[in-house]
């Protein structure tokens, strides 16, 4: 795991938060050797260097022994037009890790709370800032999906590779009429993606959204199918349901994984028959809306638990889109932060992040995703309402206290991700999850997972 160690600075392996609260303005030397429990071993793979440029994320691949220079001076391999500092950074891939070196000794590298001239990166993922440019590095197998060149979609903020892949899929499926299932963690912007699908579909009807997770069973028919005047006591006038309101357009059913079982049956019938019958009438109305559903929970797990109907799942998931978590596209944090701060400018004034503050945002794990990022930036901007820049200490105070996850809160996807990030090393994965090794092995056995490499 990543550790920045010098006489002044140290980085916790699990939280990546520097333990010292004193941040020096003098450049320091950061090293990142393997911890005593993890022996260094040759890596059979490559380093992917993702540089967040205004025109999009540029990716370079470094195999063992290969080097890359980037900066805003002549003679570099990758030019970065960043006027905040004159820098020339050399990244060298070695078997024991990725070495960073500031050849100009400009102390332009911001790694967590530290400003450094040299650093070793040995964990599989890391983010840092050079000047005001975000750089994310990850280690993996060669050819691990860097071929996306899709154009961005207005309304979707981000130029990272995961977002460009998502934009490519949205453009590919937008004009089709098949149901779409959006899966992503809370706060990832599933509603934004649903609106993008509708906007690019050229459908003439309206975009109508309904959170069906909190839909009351007693009023479900009225909300979904509508009613005619006199259908029941109090129905003094007719009202259309969401299916009629979205005729010829898109009906977005959010949090469908929490839909009540009895309502699941009614929804399945509508999707199969493509007809609804409003309350108070015997006449059926054809359904012409395209259905886009979203869920933060894994519907596959709900199927296994008996909480979701398999036939309904197959009906709504003809097309499935995965919305990347913010920690999977940290290269978008500078652009997202700029966009969000501009949104708050009328209340708190125009604000910008210092490089050290941006580096801390890259370091944080963002379990609440873009929604959490927005809350943190708003708190930080409000705290310095009379100032133009948001510095590191303000961001630190705005970040929420870390929540310790209980072992039972680790899903199958969490366990797989922890194993992948730690190359199958169970001891390292257990430390990252903050659980005992024996507990981690029990969780793996419960989910019928086998590490490729036993610790």
Coordinates of C-alpha atoms in Angstrom, one line a residue:
X1 CA 0.0 0.0 0.0
X2 CA 1.1 3.6 -0.5
X3 CA 3.1 5.2 2.2
X4 CA 4.8 8.6 2.1
X5 CA 7.5 8.6 4.7
X6 CA 10.0 11.2 5.6
X7 CA 11.0 13.0 8.8
X8 CA 7.9 15.1 8.6
X9 CA 5.3 13.2 6.7
X10 CA 3.8 9.7 6.8
X11 CA 0.7 8.3 5.0
X12 CA -1.6 5.8 6.5
X13 CA -1.8 2.7 4.3
X14 CA -5.6 2.4 4.6
X15 CA -6.9 6.0 4.7
X16 CA -4.1 7.6 2.7
X17 CA -4.4 10.5 5.1
X18 CA -1.1 12.0 6.2
X19 CA -0.7 11.7 10.0
X20 CA 1.1 15.0 10.5
X21 CA -1.1 18.1 10.6
X22 CA 1.9 20.4 9.9
X23 CA 2.4 20.9 6.1
X24 CA 5.7 22.5 5.3
X25 CA 6.2 24.9 2.4
X26 CA 9.6 23.4 1.8
X27 CA 9.9 20.6 -0.7
X28 CA 10.4 17.1 0.8
X29 CA 11.5 13.7 -0.4
X30 CA 8.8 11.1 -0.3
X31 CA 9.5 7.4 -0.6
X32 CA 7.0 4.6 -0.9
X33 CA 8.7 1.3 -0.1
X34 CA 6.7 -1.9 0.5
X35 CA 5.7 -2.3 4.1
X36 CA 7.4 -4.8 6.3
X37 CA 4.6 -7.3 5.8
X38 CA 4.7 -7.2 2.0
X39 CA 7.9 -8.2 0.3
X40 CA 8.8 -6.4 -2.9
X41 CA 8.3 -8.7 -5.9
X42 CA 8.6 -8.2 -9.6
X43 CA 5.4 -7.0 -11.2
X44 CA 4.2 -8.6 -14.4
X45 CA 2.3 -5.8 -15.9
X46 CA 2.5 -2.1 -16.9
X47 CA 1.7 1.3 -15.4
X48 CA -1.0 3.4 -16.9
X49 CA -0.5 7.1 -16.5
X50 CA -3.7 9.2 -16.9
X51 CA -3.1 12.9 -17.2
X52 CA -6.3 15.1 -17.0
X53 CA -5.9 17.7 -19.7
X54 CA -8.6 20.3 -20.6
X55 CA -9.1 18.5 -23.9
X56 CA -9.6 15.1 -22.2
X57 CA -7.6 12.4 -20.4
X58 CA -4.4 11.4 -22.1
X59 CA -3.1 7.9 -21.2
X60 CA 0.5 6.6 -21.6
X61 CA 1.6 3.1 -20.9
X62 CA 4.9 2.4 -19.1
X63 CA 6.4 -1.1 -19.0
X64 CA 9.3 -2.0 -16.7
X65 CA 12.3 0.2 -17.4
X66 CA 10.4 2.7 -19.5
X67 CA 10.2 6.4 -18.6
X68 CA 7.9 9.4 -19.4
X69 CA 8.7 13.1 -19.0
X70 CA 5.8 15.5 -18.7
X71 CA 5.8 19.3 -18.2
X72 CA 5.3 22.7 -19.7
X73 CA 8.9 23.0 -21.1
X74 CA 10.3 21.9 -24.4
X75 CA 11.7 18.5 -24.9
X76 CA 9.1 16.6 -22.8
X77 CA 7.3 13.5 -24.0
X78 CA 3.9 14.9 -23.0
X79 CA 3.4 18.6 -22.9
X80 CA 1.1 19.9 -20.1
X81 CA 0.0 23.5 -20.6
X82 CA -0.2 24.5 -17.0
X83 CA 0.8 28.1 -16.3
X84 CA 0.8 27.7 -12.5
X85 CA 4.4 26.4 -12.4
X86 CA 7.4 25.5 -14.6
X87 CA 8.0 21.8 -14.1
X88 CA 9.6 18.8 -15.8
X89 CA 8.6 15.5 -14.1
X90 CA 10.1 12.2 -14.9
X91 CA 8.1 9.0 -14.3
X92 CA 10.1 5.7 -14.4
X93 CA 8.5 2.3 -14.2
X94 CA 10.5 -0.3 -12.3
X95 CA 9.7 -3.7 -10.9
X96 CA 9.4 -2.4 -7.4
X97 CA 7.1 0.5 -8.3
X98 CA 6.8 3.8 -10.1
X99 CA 9.4 6.5 -9.4
X100 CA 8.6 10.2 -9.7
X101 CA 11.3 12.8 -10.0
X102 CA 11.1 16.5 -10.3
X103 CA 14.0 17.3 -12.6
X104 CA 13.7 21.1 -12.0
X105 CA 13.4 20.8 -8.2
X106 CA 10.4 23.0 -8.5
X107 CA 8.5 21.2 -5.7
X108 CA 5.5 21.1 -8.1
X109 CA 4.4 17.6 -7.1
X110 CA 1.6 17.5 -4.5
X111 CA 1.1 14.1 -3.0
X112 CA -1.5 14.1 -0.3
X113 CA -0.5 16.8 2.2
X114 CA 3.2 16.7 1.0
X115 CA 5.0 18.7 -1.5
X116 CA 7.7 16.5 -2.9
X117 CA 10.6 16.4 -5.4
X118 CA 10.8 12.6 -5.5
X119 CA 8.5 9.8 -4.6
X120 CA 8.0 6.0 -5.0
X121 CA 4.6 4.7 -5.7
X122 CA 4.1 1.0 -5.0
X123 CA 0.4 0.6 -4.5
X124 CA -1.7 -0.3 -7.6
X125 CA -3.6 3.1 -7.7
X126 CA -2.6 6.6 -6.8
X127 CA -3.4 10.2 -7.6
X128 CA -1.3 13.3 -7.3
X129 CA -1.2 16.9 -8.6
X130 CA 1.6 18.6 -10.6
X131 CA 1.0 22.3 -10.6
X132 CA -2.8 22.3 -11.1
X133 CA -2.8 19.2 -13.3
X134 CA -4.2 15.9 -11.9
X135 CA -2.4 12.7 -12.6
X136 CA -3.6 9.3 -11.8
X137 CA -1.5 6.2 -12.1
X138 CA -2.6 2.5 -11.9
X139 CA -0.9 -0.7 -12.4
X140 CA -2.5 -3.5 -14.3
X141 CA -2.2 -6.0 -17.2
X142 CA -1.3 -4.6 -20.6
X143 CA -4.2 -3.7 -22.9
X144 CA -6.7 -3.1 -20.0
X145 CA -9.1 -1.0 -21.9
X146 CA -7.6 2.3 -23.0
X147 CA -9.2 2.5 -26.5
X148 CA -12.2 4.8 -25.8
X149 CA -12.3 8.0 -27.8
X150 CA -16.0 8.9 -27.6
X151 CA -17.0 12.5 -27.6
X152 CA -18.3 13.9 -24.4
X153 CA -22.0 14.5 -23.9
X154 CA -23.3 17.9 -22.7
X155 CA -24.5 17.6 -19.1
X156 CA -22.0 14.8 -18.2
X157 CA -19.0 16.3 -16.6
X158 CA -15.8 14.4 -17.1
X159 CA -13.1 13.4 -19.7
X160 CA -11.7 10.4 -17.9
X161 CA -11.6 7.0 -19.7
X162 CA -14.5 5.5 -17.7
X163 CA -16.7 8.5 -18.6
X164 CA -15.7 8.4 -22.2
X165 CA -16.6 4.7 -22.4
X166 CA -19.9 5.5 -20.8
X167 CA -20.5 8.3 -23.3
X168 CA -19.8 5.9 -26.1
X169 CA -22.3 3.5 -24.8
X170 CA -25.0 6.2 -24.3
X171 CA -24.6 7.3 -27.9
X172 CA -24.8 3.7 -29.1
X173 CA -28.0 2.9 -27.3
X174 CA -29.8 6.2 -27.1
X175 CA -32.0 5.9 -30.2
X176 CA -33.1 2.4 -29.5
X177 CA -36.4 1.6 -27.8
X178 CA -35.3 -1.3 -25.6
X179 CA -35.5 -0.9 -21.8
X180 CA -32.3 0.3 -20.1
X181 CA -31.1 -0.6 -16.6
X182 CA -28.6 1.8 -15.0
X183 CA -26.5 0.4 -12.2
X184 CA -24.3 2.6 -10.0
X185 CA -23.6 3.6 -6.4
X186 CA -25.6 6.4 -4.8
X187 CA -24.4 9.8 -5.9
X188 CA -22.9 8.7 -9.2
X189 CA -25.5 10.6 -11.3
X190 CA -27.8 7.9 -12.7
X191 CA -30.5 10.5 -13.2
X192 CA -28.1 12.6 -15.3
X193 CA -27.3 9.6 -17.5
X194 CA -31.1 8.9 -17.9
X195 CA -31.7 12.4 -19.1
X196 CA -28.7 12.1 -21.5
X197 CA -30.3 9.0 -23.0
X198 CA -33.6 10.8 -23.4
X199 CA -31.9 13.9 -24.9
X200 CA -30.0 11.9 -27.5
X201 CA -33.0 9.6 -28.3
X202 CA -34.8 12.3 -30.4
X203 CA -38.0 11.1 -28.7
X204 CA -40.8 13.8 -28.9
X205 CA -42.4 13.0 -25.6
X206 CA -41.4 14.2 -22.1
X207 CA -38.8 12.9 -19.7
X208 CA -40.7 11.8 -16.5
X209 CA -39.0 10.5 -13.4
X210 CA -40.4 8.6 -10.5
X211 CA -38.7 7.2 -7.4
X212 CA -40.4 3.8 -7.2
X213 CA -38.4 2.7 -4.1
X214 CA -40.6 4.8 -1.8
X215 CA -43.8 4.1 -3.7
X216 CA -46.7 3.4 -1.4
X217 CA -48.5 0.2 -2.3
X218 CA -51.9 1.8 -1.7
X219 CA -51.4 4.6 -4.2
X220 CA -49.2 2.8 -6.7
X221 CA -52.0 2.3 -9.2
X222 CA -52.9 6.0 -9.2
X223 CA -49.2 7.1 -9.6
X224 CA -48.4 4.6 -12.3
X225 CA -51.6 4.3 -14.3
X226 CA -53.6 7.4 -13.3
X227 CA -57.4 7.6 -12.8
X228 CA -60.5 9.0 -14.2
X229 CA -62.9 11.4 -12.6
X230 CA -65.2 9.6 -10.1
X231 CA -63.0 6.5 -9.9
X232 CA -63.0 6.8 -6.1
X233 CA -64.0 9.2 -3.3
X234 CA -62.0 12.4 -3.8
X235 CA -61.3 11.9 -7.5
X236 CA -62.9 15.1 -8.5
X237 CA -60.9 15.3 -11.8
X238 CA -59.0 12.9 -13.9
X239 CA -55.2 12.5 -13.6
X240 CA -52.8 10.8 -15.9
X241 CA -50.2 8.4 -14.4
X242 CA -46.5 8.5 -15.2
X243 CA -46.8 6.1 -18.1
X244 CA -49.3 8.4 -19.9
X245 CA -47.3 11.5 -19.0
X246 CA -44.2 10.0 -20.6
X247 CA -46.0 8.9 -23.8
X248 CA -43.6 9.1 -26.7
X249 CA -40.8 10.0 -24.3
X250 CA -38.8 8.4 -21.5
X251 CA -40.0 7.1 -18.1
X252 CA -37.3 7.0 -15.6
X253 CA -38.0 4.6 -12.7
X254 CA -35.4 5.3 -10.0
X255 CA -34.4 2.9 -7.2
X256 CA -36.3 0.0 -8.8
X257 CA -34.4 -2.5 -6.6
X258 CA -36.5 -1.3 -3.6
X259 CA -39.8 -1.7 -5.4
X260 CA -42.5 -3.5 -3.4
X261 CA -43.1 -7.1 -4.6
X262 CA -46.8 -6.5 -5.3
X263 CA -45.9 -3.5 -7.5
X264 CA -43.3 -5.6 -9.3
X265 CA -46.1 -7.8 -10.6
X266 CA -48.0 -4.9 -12.0
X267 CA -45.0 -3.3 -13.6
X268 CA -44.1 -6.6 -15.3
X269 CA -47.6 -6.9 -16.8
X270 CA -47.4 -3.4 -18.2
X271 CA -44.0 -4.0 -19.8
X272 CA -45.1 -7.3 -21.3
X273 CA -48.5 -6.1 -22.6
X274 CA -47.4 -2.5 -23.4
X275 CA -50.8 -1.3 -22.1
X276 CA -52.2 0.2 -18.9
X277 CA -55.8 0.6 -17.6
X278 CA -56.4 3.8 -15.6
X279 CA -58.6 3.5 -12.5
X280 CA -62.2 4.1 -13.2
X281 CA -62.3 2.9 -16.8
X282 CA -62.3 -0.3 -18.8
X283 CA -60.4 1.2 -21.7
X284 CA -56.7 0.4 -22.1
X285 CA -54.1 2.9 -23.1
X286 CA -51.1 1.9 -25.2
X287 CA -47.7 2.5 -23.5
X288 CA -45.3 4.3 -25.9
X289 CA -42.7 5.5 -23.3
X290 CA -39.2 4.0 -23.2
X291 CA -38.5 2.6 -19.7
X292 CA -35.1 3.5 -18.1
X293 CA -34.6 2.0 -14.6
X294 CA -31.9 2.6 -12.1
X295 CA -30.7 0.9 -8.9
X296 CA -27.9 1.4 -6.5
X297 CA -28.2 -2.2 -5.2
X298 CA -27.1 -5.2 -7.2
X299 CA -30.3 -6.7 -8.6
X300 CA -28.5 -10.0 -9.1
X301 CA -28.0 -10.2 -5.3
X302 CA -31.7 -9.3 -4.8
X303 CA -32.6 -12.1 -7.2
X304 CA -30.7 -14.6 -5.1
X305 CA -32.3 -13.3 -1.9
X306 CA -35.8 -13.5 -3.4
X307 CA -36.3 -9.8 -3.2
X308 CA -36.7 -9.1 -6.9
X309 CA -38.5 -11.0 -9.6
X310 CA -36.3 -12.7 -12.2
X311 CA -38.8 -12.2 -15.0
X312 CA -39.0 -8.5 -14.3
X313 CA -35.2 -8.2 -14.1
X314 CA -34.8 -9.7 -17.6
X315 CA -37.5 -7.3 -18.9
X316 CA -35.9 -4.1 -17.7
X317 CA -32.2 -5.0 -18.3
X318 CA -32.2 -5.6 -22.1
X319 CA -29.5 -2.9 -22.1
X320 CA -27.4 -2.5 -19.0
X321 CA -25.1 0.5 -18.3
X322 CA -22.6 0.7 -15.4
X323 CA -22.1 4.2 -14.0
X324 CA -18.5 4.5 -12.7
X325 CA -17.9 5.5 -9.1
X326 CA -16.0 8.7 -8.5
X327 CA -13.0 6.8 -7.1
X328 CA -12.8 5.0 -10.5
X329 CA -12.6 8.3 -12.4
X330 CA -10.6 10.5 -10.1
X331 CA -9.2 12.3 -13.2
X332 CA -12.5 14.0 -13.4
X333 CA -12.3 15.6 -10.0
X334 CA -10.6 18.8 -11.1
X335 CA -13.2 19.5 -13.8
X336 CA -16.1 18.4 -11.5
X337 CA -14.8 20.7 -8.7
X338 CA -14.5 23.6 -11.1
X339 CA -18.1 23.0 -12.3
X340 CA -19.5 22.6 -8.8
X341 CA -17.7 25.7 -7.4
X342 CA -19.1 27.7 -10.3
X343 CA -22.6 26.5 -9.3
X344 CA -22.1 27.8 -5.8
X345 CA -20.5 31.1 -6.8
X346 CA -23.7 33.1 -6.4
X347 CA -23.9 32.2 -2.8
X348 CA -20.2 32.0 -1.7
X349 CA -18.4 33.9 -4.4
X350 CA -15.9 32.6 -7.0
X351 CA -13.5 30.1 -5.6
X352 CA -10.6 28.0 -6.8
X353 CA -8.7 25.1 -5.2
X354 CA -5.0 25.3 -4.3
X355 CA -2.9 22.4 -5.7
X356 CA -2.5 20.9 -2.2
X357 CA -6.3 21.0 -1.7
X358 CA -6.9 19.3 -5.1
X359 CA -4.3 16.7 -4.2
X360 CA -6.2 15.8 -1.0
X361 CA -9.5 15.5 -3.0
X362 CA -7.7 13.0 -5.3
X363 CA -6.6 11.1 -2.3
X364 CA -10.0 10.7 -0.7
X365 CA -12.1 7.6 -1.5
X366 CA -15.5 9.3 -2.1
X367 CA -18.0 6.6 -1.0
X368 CA -20.7 9.2 -1.6
X369 CA -19.4 9.9 -5.0
X370 CA -20.2 13.2 -6.8
X371 CA -22.9 14.1 -4.3
X372 CA -20.4 13.9 -1.5
X373 CA -17.9 15.9 -3.5
X374 CA -20.4 18.6 -3.9
X375 CA -21.2 18.7 -0.2
X376 CA -17.5 18.9 0.7
X377 CA -16.8 21.7 -1.7
X378 CA -19.8 23.7 -0.6
X379 CA -18.7 23.5 3.1
X380 CA -15.2 24.4 2.2
X381 CA -16.3 27.4 0.0
X382 CA -18.6 28.7 2.6
X383 CA -15.8 28.5 5.2
X384 CA -13.7 30.9 3.2
X385 CA -16.4 33.1 1.8
X386 CA -14.2 36.3 1.8
X387 CA -11.2 34.5 0.2
X388 CA -10.6 33.5 -3.4
X389 CA -8.7 30.2 -2.8
X390 CA -9.7 27.1 -0.8
X391 CA -6.5 25.7 0.8
X392 CA -5.7 22.2 2.2
X393 CA -6.6 22.8 5.9
X394 CA -10.1 24.0 4.9
X395 CA -10.7 20.9 2.7
X396 CA -9.5 18.7 5.6
X397 CA -12.0 20.3 7.9
X398 CA -14.8 20.0 5.3
X399 CA -14.2 16.2 4.8
X400 CA -16.4 14.0 6.9
X401 CA -15.0 11.7 9.5
X402 CA -14.2 8.2 8.0
X403 CA -16.8 5.6 8.6
X404 CA -15.5 2.2 9.7
X405 CA -17.3 -0.4 7.7
X406 CA -18.4 -3.6 9.5
X407 CA -17.3 -6.8 8.0
X408 CA -20.9 -7.7 7.0
X409 CA -21.0 -4.5 4.9
X410 CA -18.5 -5.9 2.4
X411 CA -20.3 -7.1 -0.7
X412 CA -19.0 -9.6 -3.3
X413 CA -17.9 -6.6 -5.5
X414 CA -16.0 -5.1 -2.5
X415 CA -14.1 -8.3 -1.9
X416 CA -13.3 -8.8 -5.6
X417 CA -12.0 -5.2 -5.8
X418 CA -9.9 -5.5 -2.7
X419 CA -8.3 -8.7 -4.0
X420 CA -7.6 -7.1 -7.4
X421 CA -6.1 -4.0 -5.9
X422 CA -3.8 -6.1 -3.7
X423 CA -2.9 -8.7 -6.3
X424 CA -4.6 -11.6 -4.5
X425 CA -2.7 -10.9 -1.2
X426 CA -5.2 -11.8 1.4
X427 CA -3.3 -10.1 4.3
X428 CA -2.9 -6.9 2.4
X429 CA -6.6 -7.0 1.3
X430 CA -7.7 -7.6 4.9
X431 CA -5.7 -4.6 6.1
X432 CA -7.2 -2.4 3.4
X433 CA -10.7 -3.5 4.5
X434 CA -9.8 -3.0 8.2
X435 CA -10.8 -6.4 9.3
X436 CA -8.8 -9.4 10.7
X437 CA -7.3 -11.7 8.2
X438 CA -9.4 -14.6 9.5
X439 CA -12.6 -12.6 9.1
X440 CA -11.6 -11.6 5.6
X441 CA -11.1 -15.3 4.7
X442 CA -14.5 -16.2 6.2
X443 CA -16.1 -13.5 4.0
X444 CA -14.3 -14.9 0.9
X445 CA -15.5 -18.4 1.7
X446 CA -19.1 -17.1 2.2
X447 CA -19.0 -15.5 -1.2
X448 CA -17.3 -18.6 -2.8
X449 CA -14.3 -16.5 -3.8
X450 CA -10.8 -17.8 -4.1
X451 CA -7.8 -15.5 -4.2
X452 CA -5.4 -16.1 -7.0
X453 CA -2.5 -15.9 -4.6
X454 CA -2.8 -17.0 -1.0
X455 CA -1.0 -14.9 1.6

